[in-house]
Amino acid sequence: RNFQGAGRSDFASDRRKWLFRATAGRQYFVCGAAVLVGLGLGGQLFLPSRGSQVFATMEGAAVAAVLRSRRNREQQDHLDHYIENESPSAAAFRTRKIEGIIQNKMDSTTVALDNVRKKALKHEKQVDGLLVKVEERLSRGTHYQSLLAITFFFVLYVTVLFLQRDATRAYTVEASFLDTLIRALPENKYITSDAEFYEWLDKDIVERIFQDPACGDGVCSIPDEYPGFGRFGCQRDCGRYSKTSTITVNLLPYLNLTEEWADGMDPTNTWWDLEGKVVQKGAIPGYKFNVYSHTMQDFLLEEDVEQKDDPIVIEVPDGPLTLHLYQTTKMSQLISANDIFKYTYLDGATLPQRNASSDFAYGDQREAVAAQAILQKQVIDSCFSGQRDQTQEELINCLTNPTLDFYFKGMAAYGLQGDVKTANGSKATAVLQDVPFCKIFPRGFEGLLNETNKNLAAEVAIPCSEGIRRRRAFQSARRFVNAMATPARDEQTLVMRGGEDAGEQQGEGGLGRRLLQSTTCTAHTDCDQNIFDKYTGNPGQFCTKYGRCDACSFCQVDKEDAIDGMCPRDLCPMSGGFPECLDASKLLAEWSCPDKFDFQVYKYGDPGEPVEVKPPPKDSIRRVTPFNRLVGAVTVEQERRPVGECRKISNEDVKAFASNMRCLAKGKEEVAYGRDPVLMPTSSIYDGKLSPEEFYLDDERARTVVTVEKADGSVVEEEQLSTSIAFYPHSYDQMTGAPKGESLWGKGKAKEQNFFTYLDGRATQAQAKRMLAFMDEGKFIDGQTRKIHVRMVTFNPNLNLFANLRLTFTWEVGGGINWDFQLQTVFVDMYRGDKGQAQQILEIVCVIFLAANCLYELHDIFIGIRIMHPIAYFLDPMNIFDWVHLIMMWIGWIMWALYAQRVSGFEMKPAYPILADPSAKARLFATDAQNEKDYLDFMYEIQAASDALASYVSVSSICVVLFVIRVLKNLDFQARMGLVTRTLAAAMSDLCHFAFLFFIVFFGYAMVGHLLFGHQFEWMKDPGVSCVFLFFQLVAFDPTQFWIEMTHAAPEWAFHLYLWSFLLIVFFILFNVLLAILIDAYAGIKAEIPEDAPGFGDEMASVISARVADLCMPADRRVSDKRFKELLEAHKNGLPSTDVLRDALVTSTAPPEPICLPGGISVDAHVLRSLIKEKEEDAHAKERRRSSIRVYSALDDIQQDEQQQSVVWDGEEEEMINDVVQRYSKLSMVDSEKLEQDTLSILQVEHLKRELAMYRCAQRLHDTMGHIEESIDRLALEHLPPEERTVPQDFGAVQANAQAGPASMKAPDRVRGIVRVTVVEARHLPSMDVLRSVDPYCLVFLTERIGESTTGEVTFRTEEKKAERHPVWNADFELPIMRNSTALTVALFDKDNISKDDLIGCVHVPLTDLEEWKHTDEWFPILNPNMSHRRIKRSEVHLKITRLPDASEASVRQESNLPNIIEDAAGEGSRASGGGLFD
């Protein structure tokens, strides 16, 4: 090829010389001719010799050889086709593949089987290997340092946590609550009714917390116990209070008057002691009294007294006293206005309304007249109803005393009569207070004998209302008819007669009875005037309206008593003149009846002098559990729901059924509700002495419509004030009756819509129980209750701990009442004493360690940013895990700082008197707004502090867990200690797939369980709870927790199918698969650990001993690992490692990994380009291609590659193609070790086929060579003259050399030339760092096809240009061309002082493109496939290159004017095959 310009005729004259040389070197000729003839290259032969090269033509021999080759080709078998059809590029690819695998195997072992290879190791490789060993040792030491640092940090952090929160102390407090208050509630978290809630409050809250001192225990607990008297104090423990006096209260009603009292009031002495004669025992006023001591601020009698016989003796201290009188029965509700008129002659139209403010009001006008009317009725019924046996004396009294006389006496006897006395130091007594009857008729006790009574009646007389007069006339006519129709009977029979006749006849004064004692008459003069009147003692009678004679004292109302409508005043001087109707308003105009009488007793001091019996009140110590004192009160807070329409019902029939029902709506209800039970007669805490007006405004009382019967008999509806509202929202001030200002709402979330009640710690147990009864009977819980929060705060002075307990009861719309609780302890004294100071120092050290960790991680991020690869840092999951841990720790410390700031400013008051008056008679939950606000603020601070501490502890606990994982991660480097982390890492892929499958199955079973059993089984009422339940059953299977409930909630066959399928699939299959995954991964990791791998202790001891030796031993006796590394790096002169350089070059020049398809098929970027390019042809070309008949030609692999490479793309399209290849190649990637094993297996099989084929070819070649040799010998003998047919002397030496084989002919491995390179400059280099742009320098060397440097240590480096994107070097270098050198490579790097230098790109100039002695001056593009095309598309480097031949070779060629055949052939073969060991 080097002389293709010369023709064959130039060698014709020298044919004879050529033949001789051919004969001398016939064996070489035979080899060359056989190959050339076999390939059909005509007769152009290269005949190798030591100093010359000739060219000749052999037409005849070539023709013969070709003919014979054709004959032989017909006899070739498939192995010959295997050789012929194998592409050279494919063979080269296989060669490079197996060479790379072998090289990796050799690099990974420390064994060298031959000394030749050991001696062949270059100095650079030795240095690199030692550097790797040193770095491994230093890395191990660094790992142990990191492990010690993270372990120390972990221990420090845990120590700080223990100092910050003493869980043991907190447990002692919280356990006491759990064992008492919480354990008393049902374990299933549900209570059955409101009554159970109140019972829990009563038994476990009130009775446990509100324990008053027990009198009689021998301890005088002041101020709750003090020297006592009566019902006050504790005499058994504190002794008796001696400065007391005794008073006697003797108060009796008219029906209970004794004979002694009756003699003083009733001159006739006929109506005393009538209580036993009253038929309707329940219809009595129920007069009671009590004495209030202003000294004791309480009533002296525990209950109001109703005296029946003996006077009441009361022990009183010095000081003012008040006698309170009560009427405990509403008499006005027992009798109508008409009946009052019937018995009292008071016109119903003039009757006053009941104006009493309380049910037990004493002295109300309407109550007074009603009580006296009922008294009149009861006396008359007692005399004339016949419902009881009467003695003769009683019968005489009834018959001889006119009812009007008793009327006057009764109207003068309302209430109680008596006095209050005390001993005056002698046997006599001193009257402290007289208590008279409240007399409507002031002289009423004198009866008819005192004319002033009738005169007063005449003064208030009015015409009767029309309806009433007609009614009375009708009754009189009926009485007359009955009396006239009654046959005469003896007196005793008629007296004992009962029924309506007797009742009617007794109605107006018992006239019918009196008729039995006299004769009939038609005029007053018909009666015997000599009969004496037993009542007056005067003679005379009158004729009654019924036509019978009677005593004059019985004729009082003219029109109703006398036969002619007029009493005979001439015959009966004191008769008549009593009006038919009286005006009640006039009669009662000046009437008054006091219900209180003030008096005083001062026996041991001067009047007005203050007296102290009870010690001053103090805040009671209420303990929830031993040593845990209640602060303030037990708070009961309610959230209410408004009522709205039932909008969820769409069925019309159901909607009609629920038309009168109301449904709960969203939002909060803030309307006051409930009724004050203290003012409700049906309540157990009812107190009739209290009036709503005294405690409630009109707007605070409910209004109701009542039916009222008028005096004329008509009925009307009126709106009246009803019961008082008991419960008000927090925004309402019950003391002022107005909304609170927002400043009094308290801190925290809006509570103004909630309803608060308090069991104040100052209250006694009886008062607390009364408050509970108030809540229960006042309907604190009703249909709109949503939640009730029972909250309390306690303080333990021994442990300096506050406990915050909150129980929440939720009234679910489904009907259940769920309860839950939150219990937390908190302390507010921080950094006190030596322990606090030590804690503060350790916290500061811990924060410093945390900051150092963050700076270390930020340093790594900064390095990533400097080298323009920050994403690589964040793609490492362990880096993300470290940041999560550090961030969580910062969050924890911030929470701790906020908590410390909160508790450092904590304040509380000595006491929180929330309720305005714990002993209030009504409106028990009225609060002092300011004190309530202060207490709610205190509770908010405690709640906020406890929540903050709980959140901090939770975050800190997470940090501890993350700490443990980080410690395990730092143990990963150790062969034996890192088993756990490496096992999890190895099994991570399988675990993720298993977790996904397990989640699908597990969640499916949870959903099925919720649908099947959730309607009855609590643990499957919602999907979340169902998942938790199934997990617990998976870990600890317990059929007793679900068997009965689940079998009733679903058909039994469904339950069994669900249960056993779950156990089979989830437990027996999936759970064991999980164990198998972990065990398999563990076994694999365990197998990788060498048996002689050092343990953790041995390595730790080795590292420590090495560090100690480095510190203790002098430098001239020991070289530390760090110093040794510096010495080795000095040998490198700042150049990167050979392996690093090779990896960078291979990475920069290697195309993307192909897409591997089944069957060994691969698709690389070139194939993908051709496929996409074909689809982008225009439509016309596609149509033309469809219509044409495709003819497929058998192109070899090289032609196909050339066609694929002919597709031209721009940079962006190239990047798109690479992205597609990389994306799909990842899907087909396999393990590298497995890939190498598969490749070796395939290559072994192909190698066997190739050996068989080469063996067959060698056999045929041997025959062909023999034939060619024989033919050449004949031709030589035929054409040479006889004198030249002798064999030369050196023929034997040549033959011997030929017989010696190729080894003796092998070209020496020496320098084949020189390349002069000038690196002039570069331009448009990409920025590699954020701060300094780029610091470029160049490495210049020669490489072979697989990326190895062929110049070895002859690698040149330019100087570094700081922060220069357009550097100028003008550096000249000369590089020797070695045997395997194929290309000149210029690699540009960016200098980085923090991490390793980054590759900018490379320029590859094939040596085949450089002609000898020709100067090349060009700009070459810089290539780097791993960098974005946009960043590097304009980057170029300016090179000046000149290739020079070797000096010795040039001199030889000048002498012979012929090229070196052997060397050129070797070079040509190297260029053709790509170079390398196997090329």
Short mmCIF file of C-alpha atoms in Angstrom, two decimals, residues 135 181 188 225 231 342 421 427 478 674 694 816 927 1085 1107 1172 1197 1212 1275 1437:
data_model
loop_
_atom_site.label_atom_id
_atom_site.label_comp_id
_atom_site.label_asym_id
_atom_site.label_seq_id
_atom_site.Cartn_x
_atom_site.Cartn_y
_atom_site.Cartn_z
CA GLU A 135 -7.27 5.15 52.75
CA LEU A 181 -60.67 7.97 89.20
CA ASN A 188 -65.01 -0.54 77.38
CA GLU A 225 -63.57 22.04 113.24
CA ARG A 231 -75.13 21.65 115.51
CA LYS A 342 -118.53 30.61 100.20
CA LYS A 421 -88.13 33.53 125.86
CA LYS A 427 -86.40 30.80 137.72
CA ARG A 478 -131.90 23.93 97.12
CA GLY A 674 -82.26 24.16 82.34
CA GLU A 694 -84.61 37.32 94.90
CA GLY A 816 -73.67 5.69 73.21
CA THR A 927 -69.33 32.84 89.70
CA ILE A 1085 -24.90 -11.20 54.23
CA ARG A 1107 -3.84 6.25 67.67
CA ILE A 1172 -36.77 7.43 14.86
CA ASP A 1197 -22.68 -5.75 10.63
CA GLU A 1212 -30.77 18.51 21.75
CA LEU A 1275 7.94 -22.49 -11.34
CA VAL A 1437 -9.66 23.58 22.85
#
